Coordinates of C-alpha atoms in Angstrom, one line a residue:
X180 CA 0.0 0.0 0.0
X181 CA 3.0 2.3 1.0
X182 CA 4.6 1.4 -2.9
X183 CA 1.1 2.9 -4.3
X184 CA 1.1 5.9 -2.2
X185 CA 4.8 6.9 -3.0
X186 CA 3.8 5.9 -6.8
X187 CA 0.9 8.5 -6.9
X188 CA 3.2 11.0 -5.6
X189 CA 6.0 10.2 -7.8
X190 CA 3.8 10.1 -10.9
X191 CA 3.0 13.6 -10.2
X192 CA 6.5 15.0 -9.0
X193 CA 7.5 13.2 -12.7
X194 CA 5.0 14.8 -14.2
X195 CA 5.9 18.0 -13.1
X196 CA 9.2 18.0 -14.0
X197 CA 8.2 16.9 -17.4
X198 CA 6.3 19.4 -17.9
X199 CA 7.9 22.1 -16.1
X200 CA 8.3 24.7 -19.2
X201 CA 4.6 24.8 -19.7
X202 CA 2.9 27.6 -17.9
X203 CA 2.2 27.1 -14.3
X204 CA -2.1 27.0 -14.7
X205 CA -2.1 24.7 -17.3
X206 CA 0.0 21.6 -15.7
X207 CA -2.0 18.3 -15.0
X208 CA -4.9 20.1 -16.5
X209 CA -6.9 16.3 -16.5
X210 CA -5.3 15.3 -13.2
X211 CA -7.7 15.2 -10.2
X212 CA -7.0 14.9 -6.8
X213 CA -9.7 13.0 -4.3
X214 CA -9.7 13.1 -0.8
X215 CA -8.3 9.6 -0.6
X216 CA -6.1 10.1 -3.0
X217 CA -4.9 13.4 -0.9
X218 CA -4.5 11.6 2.1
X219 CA -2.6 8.9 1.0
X220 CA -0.2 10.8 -0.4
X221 CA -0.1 12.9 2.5
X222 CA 0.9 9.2 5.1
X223 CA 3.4 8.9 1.9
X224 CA 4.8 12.1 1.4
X225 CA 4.9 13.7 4.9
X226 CA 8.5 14.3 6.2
X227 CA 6.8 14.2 10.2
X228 CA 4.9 10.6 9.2
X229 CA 8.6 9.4 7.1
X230 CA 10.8 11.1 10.3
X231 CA 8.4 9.0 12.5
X232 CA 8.7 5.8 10.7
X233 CA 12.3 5.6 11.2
X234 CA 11.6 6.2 15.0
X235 CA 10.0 3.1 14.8
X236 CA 12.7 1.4 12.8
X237 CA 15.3 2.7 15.3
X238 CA 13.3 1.1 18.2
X239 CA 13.2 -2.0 16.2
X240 CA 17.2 -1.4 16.8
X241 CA 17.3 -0.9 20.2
X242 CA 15.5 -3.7 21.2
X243 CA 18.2 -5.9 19.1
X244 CA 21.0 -4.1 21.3
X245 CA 19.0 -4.7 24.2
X246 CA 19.1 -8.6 23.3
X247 CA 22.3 -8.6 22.7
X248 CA 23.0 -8.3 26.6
X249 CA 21.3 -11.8 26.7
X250 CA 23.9 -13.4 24.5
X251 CA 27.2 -14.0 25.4
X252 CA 30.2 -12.3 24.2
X253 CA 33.0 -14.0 22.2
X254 CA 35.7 -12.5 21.2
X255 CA 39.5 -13.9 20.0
X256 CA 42.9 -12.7 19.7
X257 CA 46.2 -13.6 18.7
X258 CA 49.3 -12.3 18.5
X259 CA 53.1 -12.6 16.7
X260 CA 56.8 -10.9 18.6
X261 CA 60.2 -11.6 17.1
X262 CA 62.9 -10.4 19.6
X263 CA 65.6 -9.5 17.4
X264 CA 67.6 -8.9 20.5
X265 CA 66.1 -11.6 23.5
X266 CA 65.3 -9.2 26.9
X267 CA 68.2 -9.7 29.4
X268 CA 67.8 -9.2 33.3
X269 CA 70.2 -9.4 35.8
X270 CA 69.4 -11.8 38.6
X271 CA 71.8 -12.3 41.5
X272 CA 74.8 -14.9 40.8
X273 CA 75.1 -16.5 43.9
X274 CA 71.8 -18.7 42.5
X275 CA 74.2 -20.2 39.9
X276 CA 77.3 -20.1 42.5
X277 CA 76.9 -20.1 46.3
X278 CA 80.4 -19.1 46.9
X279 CA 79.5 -16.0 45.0
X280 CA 79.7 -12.8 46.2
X281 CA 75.9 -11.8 47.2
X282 CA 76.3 -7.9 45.4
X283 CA 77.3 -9.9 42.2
X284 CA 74.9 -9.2 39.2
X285 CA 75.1 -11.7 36.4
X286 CA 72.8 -11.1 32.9
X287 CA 70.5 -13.6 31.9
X288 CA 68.2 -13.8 28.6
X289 CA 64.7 -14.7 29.1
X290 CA 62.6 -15.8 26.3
X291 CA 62.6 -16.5 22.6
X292 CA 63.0 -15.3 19.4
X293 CA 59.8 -15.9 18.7
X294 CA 56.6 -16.1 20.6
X295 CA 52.9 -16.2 19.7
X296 CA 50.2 -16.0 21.5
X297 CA 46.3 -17.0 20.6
X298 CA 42.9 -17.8 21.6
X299 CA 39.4 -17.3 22.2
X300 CA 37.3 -15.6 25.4
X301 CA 33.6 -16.1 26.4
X302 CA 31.9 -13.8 28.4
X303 CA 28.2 -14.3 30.0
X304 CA 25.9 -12.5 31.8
X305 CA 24.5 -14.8 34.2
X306 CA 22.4 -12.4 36.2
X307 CA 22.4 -8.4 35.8
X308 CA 18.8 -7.3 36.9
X309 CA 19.0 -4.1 34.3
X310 CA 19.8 -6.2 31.4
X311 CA 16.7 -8.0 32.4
X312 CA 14.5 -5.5 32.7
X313 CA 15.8 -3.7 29.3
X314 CA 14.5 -6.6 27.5
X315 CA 10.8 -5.7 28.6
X316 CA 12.1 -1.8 28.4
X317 CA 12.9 -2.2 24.9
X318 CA 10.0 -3.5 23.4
X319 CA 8.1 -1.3 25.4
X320 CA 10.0 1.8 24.0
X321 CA 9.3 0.3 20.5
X322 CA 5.7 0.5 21.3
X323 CA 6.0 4.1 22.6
X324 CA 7.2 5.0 19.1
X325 CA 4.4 3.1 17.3
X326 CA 2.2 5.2 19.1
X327 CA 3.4 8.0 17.8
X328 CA 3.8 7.1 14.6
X329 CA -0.2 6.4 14.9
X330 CA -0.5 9.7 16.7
X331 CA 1.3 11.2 13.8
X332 CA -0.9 9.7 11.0
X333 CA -3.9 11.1 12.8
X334 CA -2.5 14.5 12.3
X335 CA -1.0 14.6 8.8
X336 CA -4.4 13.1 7.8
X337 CA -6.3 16.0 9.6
X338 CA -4.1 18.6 7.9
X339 CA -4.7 16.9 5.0
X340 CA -8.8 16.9 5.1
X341 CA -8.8 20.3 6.2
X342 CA -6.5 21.6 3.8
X343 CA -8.1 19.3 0.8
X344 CA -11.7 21.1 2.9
X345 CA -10.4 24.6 2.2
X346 CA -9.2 24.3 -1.5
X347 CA -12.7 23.3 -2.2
X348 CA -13.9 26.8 -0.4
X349 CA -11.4 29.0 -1.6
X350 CA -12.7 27.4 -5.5
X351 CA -16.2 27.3 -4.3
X352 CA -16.0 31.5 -3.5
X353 CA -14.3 32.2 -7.2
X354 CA -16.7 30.3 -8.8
X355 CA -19.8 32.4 -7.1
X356 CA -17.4 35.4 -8.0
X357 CA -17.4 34.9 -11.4
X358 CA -21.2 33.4 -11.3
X359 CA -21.6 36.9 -9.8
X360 CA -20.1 38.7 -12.7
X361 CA -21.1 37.0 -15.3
X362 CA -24.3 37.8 -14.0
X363 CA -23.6 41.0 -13.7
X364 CA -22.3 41.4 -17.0
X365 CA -25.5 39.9 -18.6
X366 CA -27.4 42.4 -16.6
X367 CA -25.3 44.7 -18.1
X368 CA -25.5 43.7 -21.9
X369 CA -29.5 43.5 -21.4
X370 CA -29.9 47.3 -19.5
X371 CA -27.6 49.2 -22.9
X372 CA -30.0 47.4 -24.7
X373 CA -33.1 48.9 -22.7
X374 CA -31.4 52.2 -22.8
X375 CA -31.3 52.3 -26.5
X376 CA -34.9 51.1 -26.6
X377 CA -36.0 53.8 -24.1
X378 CA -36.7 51.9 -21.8
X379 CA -34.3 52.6 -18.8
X380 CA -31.7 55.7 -18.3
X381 CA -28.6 56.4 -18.1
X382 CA -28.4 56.2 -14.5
X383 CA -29.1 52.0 -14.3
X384 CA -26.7 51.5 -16.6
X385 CA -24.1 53.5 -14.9
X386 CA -25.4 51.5 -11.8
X387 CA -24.6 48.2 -13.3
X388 CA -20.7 49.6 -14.5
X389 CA -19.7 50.7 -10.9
X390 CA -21.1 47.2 -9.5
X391 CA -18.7 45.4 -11.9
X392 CA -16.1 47.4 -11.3
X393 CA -16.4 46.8 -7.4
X394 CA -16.2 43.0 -8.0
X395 CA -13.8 42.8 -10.3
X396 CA -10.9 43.5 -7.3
X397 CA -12.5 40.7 -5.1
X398 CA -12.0 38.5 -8.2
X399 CA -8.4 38.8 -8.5
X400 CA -8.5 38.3 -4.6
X401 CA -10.6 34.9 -4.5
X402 CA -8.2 33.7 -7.6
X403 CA -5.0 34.5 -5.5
X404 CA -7.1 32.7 -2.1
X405 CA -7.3 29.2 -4.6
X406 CA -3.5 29.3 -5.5
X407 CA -3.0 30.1 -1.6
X408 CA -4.6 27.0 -0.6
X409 CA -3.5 24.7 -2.6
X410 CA -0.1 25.8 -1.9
X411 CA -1.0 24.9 1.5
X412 CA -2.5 21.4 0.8
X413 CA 0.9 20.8 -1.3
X414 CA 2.6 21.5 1.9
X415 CA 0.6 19.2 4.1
X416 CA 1.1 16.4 1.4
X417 CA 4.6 16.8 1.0
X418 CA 4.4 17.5 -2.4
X419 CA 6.8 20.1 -4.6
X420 CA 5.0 23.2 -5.0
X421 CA 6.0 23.1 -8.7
X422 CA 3.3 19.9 -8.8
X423 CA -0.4 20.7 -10.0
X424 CA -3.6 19.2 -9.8
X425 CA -7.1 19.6 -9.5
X426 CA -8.8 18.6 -6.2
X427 CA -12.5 17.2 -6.9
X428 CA -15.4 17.9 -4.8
X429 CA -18.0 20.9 -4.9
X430 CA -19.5 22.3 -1.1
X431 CA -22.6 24.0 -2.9
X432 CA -23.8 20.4 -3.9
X433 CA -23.0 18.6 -0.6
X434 CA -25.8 17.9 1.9
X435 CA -24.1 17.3 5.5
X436 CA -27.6 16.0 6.8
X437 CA -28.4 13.3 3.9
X438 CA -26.5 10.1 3.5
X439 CA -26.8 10.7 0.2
X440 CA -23.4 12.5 -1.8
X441 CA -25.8 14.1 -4.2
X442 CA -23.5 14.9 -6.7
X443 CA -20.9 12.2 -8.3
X444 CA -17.9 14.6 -7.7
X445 CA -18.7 14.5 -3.8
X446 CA -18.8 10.9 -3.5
X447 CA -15.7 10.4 -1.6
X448 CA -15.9 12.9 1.1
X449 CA -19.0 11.8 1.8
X450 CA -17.8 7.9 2.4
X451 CA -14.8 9.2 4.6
X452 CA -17.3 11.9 6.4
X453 CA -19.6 8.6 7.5
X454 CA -15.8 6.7 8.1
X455 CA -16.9 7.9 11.7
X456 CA -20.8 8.7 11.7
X457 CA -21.7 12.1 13.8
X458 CA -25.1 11.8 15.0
X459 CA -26.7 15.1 16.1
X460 CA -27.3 15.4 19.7
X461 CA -27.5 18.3 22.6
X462 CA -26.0 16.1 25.4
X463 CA -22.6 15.6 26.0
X464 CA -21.3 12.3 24.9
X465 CA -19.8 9.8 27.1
X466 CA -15.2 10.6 26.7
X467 CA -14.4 7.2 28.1
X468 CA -15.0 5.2 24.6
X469 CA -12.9 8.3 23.3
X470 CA -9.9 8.0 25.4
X471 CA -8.5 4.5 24.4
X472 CA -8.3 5.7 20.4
X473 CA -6.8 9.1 20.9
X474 CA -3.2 9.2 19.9
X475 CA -1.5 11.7 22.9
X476 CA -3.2 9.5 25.3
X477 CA -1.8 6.1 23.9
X478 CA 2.1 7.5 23.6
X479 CA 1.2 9.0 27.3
X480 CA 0.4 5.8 28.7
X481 CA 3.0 3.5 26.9
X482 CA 5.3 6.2 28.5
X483 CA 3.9 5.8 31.6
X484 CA 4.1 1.9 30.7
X485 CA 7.9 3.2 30.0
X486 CA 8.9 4.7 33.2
X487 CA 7.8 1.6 35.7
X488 CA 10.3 -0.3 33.9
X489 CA 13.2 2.7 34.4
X490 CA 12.1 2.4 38.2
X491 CA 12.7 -1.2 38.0
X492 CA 16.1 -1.1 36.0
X493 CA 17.4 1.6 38.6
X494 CA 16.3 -0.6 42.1
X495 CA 17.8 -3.1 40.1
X496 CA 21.1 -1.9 40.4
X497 CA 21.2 -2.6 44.3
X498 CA 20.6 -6.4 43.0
X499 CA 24.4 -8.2 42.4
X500 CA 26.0 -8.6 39.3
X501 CA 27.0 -12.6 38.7
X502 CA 28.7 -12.6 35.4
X503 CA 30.8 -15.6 33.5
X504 CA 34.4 -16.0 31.4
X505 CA 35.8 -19.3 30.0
X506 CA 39.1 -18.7 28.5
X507 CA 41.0 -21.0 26.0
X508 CA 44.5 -19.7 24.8
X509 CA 47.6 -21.1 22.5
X510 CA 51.1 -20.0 23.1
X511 CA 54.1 -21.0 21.3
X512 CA 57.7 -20.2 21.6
X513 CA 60.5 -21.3 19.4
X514 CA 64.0 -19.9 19.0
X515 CA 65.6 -19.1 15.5
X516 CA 63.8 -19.2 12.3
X517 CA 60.3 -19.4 13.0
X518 CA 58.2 -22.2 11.6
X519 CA 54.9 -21.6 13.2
X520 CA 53.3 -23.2 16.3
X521 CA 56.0 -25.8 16.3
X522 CA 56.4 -26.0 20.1
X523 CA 53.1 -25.0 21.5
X524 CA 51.2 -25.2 24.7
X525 CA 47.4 -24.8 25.5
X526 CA 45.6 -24.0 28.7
X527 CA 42.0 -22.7 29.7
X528 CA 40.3 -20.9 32.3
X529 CA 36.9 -20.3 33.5
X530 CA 35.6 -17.7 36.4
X531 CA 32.9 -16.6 37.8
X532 CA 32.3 -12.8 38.9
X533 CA 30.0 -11.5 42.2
X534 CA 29.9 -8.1 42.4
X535 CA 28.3 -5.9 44.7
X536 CA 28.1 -2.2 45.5
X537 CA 28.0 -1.4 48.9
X538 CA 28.1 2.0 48.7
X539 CA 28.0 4.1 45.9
X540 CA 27.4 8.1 47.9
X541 CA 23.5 8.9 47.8
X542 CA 23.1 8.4 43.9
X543 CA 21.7 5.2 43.8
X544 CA 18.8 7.1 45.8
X545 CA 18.8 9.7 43.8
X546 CA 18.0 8.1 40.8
X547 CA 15.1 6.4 42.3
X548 CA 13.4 9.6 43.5
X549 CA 14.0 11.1 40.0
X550 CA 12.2 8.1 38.0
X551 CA 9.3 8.2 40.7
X552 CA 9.0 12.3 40.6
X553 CA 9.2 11.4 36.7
X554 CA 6.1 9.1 37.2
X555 CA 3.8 11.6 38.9
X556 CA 4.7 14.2 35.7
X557 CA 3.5 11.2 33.6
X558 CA 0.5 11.0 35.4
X559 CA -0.2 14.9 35.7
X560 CA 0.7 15.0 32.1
X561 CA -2.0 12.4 31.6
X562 CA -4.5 14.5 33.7
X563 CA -4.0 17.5 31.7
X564 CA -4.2 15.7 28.4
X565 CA -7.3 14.1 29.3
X566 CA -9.1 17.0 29.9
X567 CA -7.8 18.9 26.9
X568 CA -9.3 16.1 25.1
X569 CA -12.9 16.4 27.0
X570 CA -12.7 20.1 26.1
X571 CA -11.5 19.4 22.3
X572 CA -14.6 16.4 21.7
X573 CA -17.0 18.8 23.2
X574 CA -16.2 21.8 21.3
X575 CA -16.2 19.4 18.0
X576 CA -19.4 18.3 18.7
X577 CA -20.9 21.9 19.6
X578 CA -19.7 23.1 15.7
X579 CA -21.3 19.9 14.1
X580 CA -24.2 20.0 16.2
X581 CA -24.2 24.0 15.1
X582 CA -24.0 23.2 11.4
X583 CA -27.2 20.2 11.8
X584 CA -29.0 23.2 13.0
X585 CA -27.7 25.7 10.5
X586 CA -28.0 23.7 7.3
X587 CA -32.2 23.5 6.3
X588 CA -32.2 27.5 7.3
X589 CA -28.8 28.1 4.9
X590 CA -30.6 25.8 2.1
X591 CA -33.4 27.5 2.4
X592 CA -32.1 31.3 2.7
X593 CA -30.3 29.9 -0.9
X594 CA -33.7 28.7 -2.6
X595 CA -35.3 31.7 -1.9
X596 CA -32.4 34.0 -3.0
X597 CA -32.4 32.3 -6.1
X598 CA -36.2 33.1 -6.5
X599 CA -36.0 36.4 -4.7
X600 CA -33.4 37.0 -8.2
X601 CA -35.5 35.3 -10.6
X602 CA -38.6 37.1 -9.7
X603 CA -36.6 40.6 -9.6
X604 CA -35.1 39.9 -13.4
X605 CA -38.9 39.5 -14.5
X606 CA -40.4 42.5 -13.0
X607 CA -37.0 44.7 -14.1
X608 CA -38.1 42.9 -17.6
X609 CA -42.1 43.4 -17.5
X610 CA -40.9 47.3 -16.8
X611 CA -42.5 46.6 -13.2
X612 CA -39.6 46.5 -11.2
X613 CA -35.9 48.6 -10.9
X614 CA -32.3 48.0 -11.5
X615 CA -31.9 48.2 -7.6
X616 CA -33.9 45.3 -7.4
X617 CA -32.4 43.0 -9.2
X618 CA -28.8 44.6 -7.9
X619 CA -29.8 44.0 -4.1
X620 CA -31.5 40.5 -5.0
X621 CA -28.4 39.6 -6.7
X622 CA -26.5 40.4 -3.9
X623 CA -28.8 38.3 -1.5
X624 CA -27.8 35.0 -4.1
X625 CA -24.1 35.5 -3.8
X626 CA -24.1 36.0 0.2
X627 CA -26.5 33.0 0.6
X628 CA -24.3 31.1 -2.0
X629 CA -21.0 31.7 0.1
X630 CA -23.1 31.5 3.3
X631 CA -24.4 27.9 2.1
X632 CA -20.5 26.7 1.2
X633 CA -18.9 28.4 4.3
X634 CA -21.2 26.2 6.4
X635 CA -20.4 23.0 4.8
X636 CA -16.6 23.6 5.2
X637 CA -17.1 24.6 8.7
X638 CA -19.2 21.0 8.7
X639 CA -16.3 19.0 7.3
X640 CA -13.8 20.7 9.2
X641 CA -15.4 20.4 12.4
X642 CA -15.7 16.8 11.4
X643 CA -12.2 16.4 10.6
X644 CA -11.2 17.7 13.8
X645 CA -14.2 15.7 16.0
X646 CA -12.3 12.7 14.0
X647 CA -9.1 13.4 15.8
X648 CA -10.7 14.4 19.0
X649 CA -12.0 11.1 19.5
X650 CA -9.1 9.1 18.2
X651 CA -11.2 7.8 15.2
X652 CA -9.4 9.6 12.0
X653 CA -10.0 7.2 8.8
X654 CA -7.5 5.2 7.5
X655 CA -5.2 5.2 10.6
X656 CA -5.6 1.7 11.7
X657 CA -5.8 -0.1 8.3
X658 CA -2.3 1.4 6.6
X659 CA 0.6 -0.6 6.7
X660 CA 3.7 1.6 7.0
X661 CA 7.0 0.3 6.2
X662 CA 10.5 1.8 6.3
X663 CA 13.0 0.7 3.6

């Protein structure tokens, strides 16, 4: 799954760069972006998901060093000296002579011209109490990181649906812009053509010419807002910005209270919206289901999960240390030319090691007070977090519950604008009605348009963050991430 996530992204980098002398709005022109699509490029691409799967591949590490503890340690030697000059000492003569005198110093050589020395030494760990406990600490550790490699996707994939959310509304408010002009501009055409037939003066037209004018500034605005935010979903997918696309979706034809995704294009975010079904309701729901899927609260407990076994490891260091060595060694000697290992000797060893501190100053102590003091931040750390997350569920569920409510009054404050404006056009056309009508109704369409697409972002954002509130973000628990 990882290969296909890094191939969509690749596809598009290589795409990019094939392309990269064409001009910068017409790259990738037929290439859409859904919201699954987005998001697993984004658990690709990321550099905080990528810097957090190596965490996870370094604890794989450290639990292989802890192990290695366990096993016992060979190691071998050997070694070659040619005395071209044999040491001498000088050793009192009177144990050659007795009737020596007893001051008399006579030179003696002592050893070969060639000497060589070999062999092989086992070392084991028969009991050290923090080797033992690091065995449990490692894998332990390895779980902390895999918790936040979890926690991690939950974020990315939040950035991402928020992001992917406001490209949709940032598109969403140039399209009314232009809807708005174009109506204006039709308006426009139609009231020269009354004013040549008599029908309206001067004044309506010149109306209609300042109105167009006015918008035409907050459509070079809304076009820079698009390019804005999809800069920003390239960020949060760890793309190039040079790399273009089109994300698909459209907020004006999405219902957040039907199951239904209405339109084709709105399919997706609609299946990943019901990923983790929001059902509207006043009372406060119940945070313990919440609190075993939320990523900070995991890593916080596998921490605290963590620390009991540093407690451990430090008392065990009042705990003796019984260790092992079996030692097996070759040495020859042979004067002259040397013909290897002619005259050699063999001999082995083995010990056994007790040691015990007695008394080490007031460190030992120390270190015991600082993991416990270290277990009580844990646990206030836990405290804190879990009412953070109380406070973050309930103020998710207070903007969804506030968009349920919102949504039939929006939809229905855009079905009548869009009457209100039809109804104007025909009395301005029967010679009923005036310009300022249809300039005041048209105004009600576009605020009741944005209104209406401003609520379903709010919606889906909202949702994105309730998601991560309660631990439940789609897609984390059924990737498989891998490290090369």
């Amino acid at each position: 799954m990882r290969f296909t996530f890094l191939v969509t992204g690749l596809l598009l980098l290589l795409q990019s760069t094939a392309f990269g002398q064409v001009k910068g709005d017409s790259l990738f022109a037929d290439t859409e972006l859904t919201l699954e699509d987005a998001i697993k490029v984004a658990v690709a691409n990321n550099p905080q998901v990528n810097r957090a799967l190596l965490s996870v591949k370094d604890a794989d590490e450290l639990v292989d060093i802890a192990y290695s503890e366990v096993y016992p340690n060979i190691s071998s030697s050997m070694s070659y000296t040619r005395n071209f000059e044999v040491p001498v000492n000088f050793i009192p003569a009177i144990i050659f002579d007795q009737n020596a005198d007893p001051d008399e110093l006579v030179p003696v050589a002592f050893g070969t011209d060639n000497n060589w020395q070999g062999g092989f030494t086992v070392t084991q760990n028969i009991f050290r109490g923090e080797v033992f406990v690091g065995l449990s600490t490692s894998e332990i550790f390895k779980t902390v990181q895999q918790e936040n490699l979890r926690a991690t996707t939950q974020q990315i994939i939040t950035q991402a649906r928020v992001a992917y959310y406001q490209v949709l509304v940032a598109k969403e408010q140039l399209r009314l812009q232009e809807a708005q002009i174009r109506r204006i501009e039709q308006n426009l055409k139609e009231n020269r053509a009354r004013q040549q037939a008599g029908l309206v003066d001067e004044y309506a037209v010149l109306q209609l010419e300042v109105q167009l004018s006015n918008q035409r500034p907050q459509l070079i605005e809304a076009q820079y807002a698009v390019d804005e935010a999809y800069r920003g979903l390239k960020v949060a997918l760890g793309l190039p910005l040079q790399v273009d696309f089109e994300v698909k979706g459209n907020l004006n034809a999405f219902d957040i209270v039907s199951e239904d995704a209405g339109a084709e294009e709105n399919a997706q975010i609609k299946r990943i919206d019901q990923m983790n079904p929001f059902i509207y309701q006043r009372e406060e729901e119940a945070m313990s289901s919440f609190m075993d899927e939320r990523g900070d609260l995991r890593i916080l407990d596998a921490r605290l999960n963590l620390n009991e076994k540093e407690i451990q490891a430090v008392k065990s260091r009042f705990l003796p240390t019984i260790t092992a060595s079996y030692n097996l060694q070759w040495s020859a000697a042979e004067p002259g030319s040397p013909t290897f290992f002619e005259n050699n000797t063999r001999f082995q060893t083995l010990g056994i090691n007790v040691s015990l501190p007695i008394f080490e100053g007031f460190k030992r102590m120390a270190d015991v007070q600082r993991a416990q003091i270290a277990r009580k931040d844990i646990e206030e750390q836990i405290r804190a977090a879990e009412l953070s997350a109380e406070n973050e569920v309930a103020s998710a569920a207070e903007e969804l519950n506030k968009s349920f409510e919102t949504a039939e009054a929006r939809k229905q404050a855009l079905e009548q604008a869009e009457e209100g404006y039809q109804r104007a056009l025909a009395r301005l056309e029967n010679g009923i009605g005036s310009q300022l009508e249809v300039t005041d109704a048209e105004v009600q369409v576009r605020q009741a348009e944005v209104n209406y697409a401003l609520m379903v972002f709010e919606y889906l954002s909202a949702k994105a963050q309730y998601d991560l509130a309660t631990g439940q973000v789609p897609y984390v628990d059924t990737m498989e991430m891998e490290v090369e």
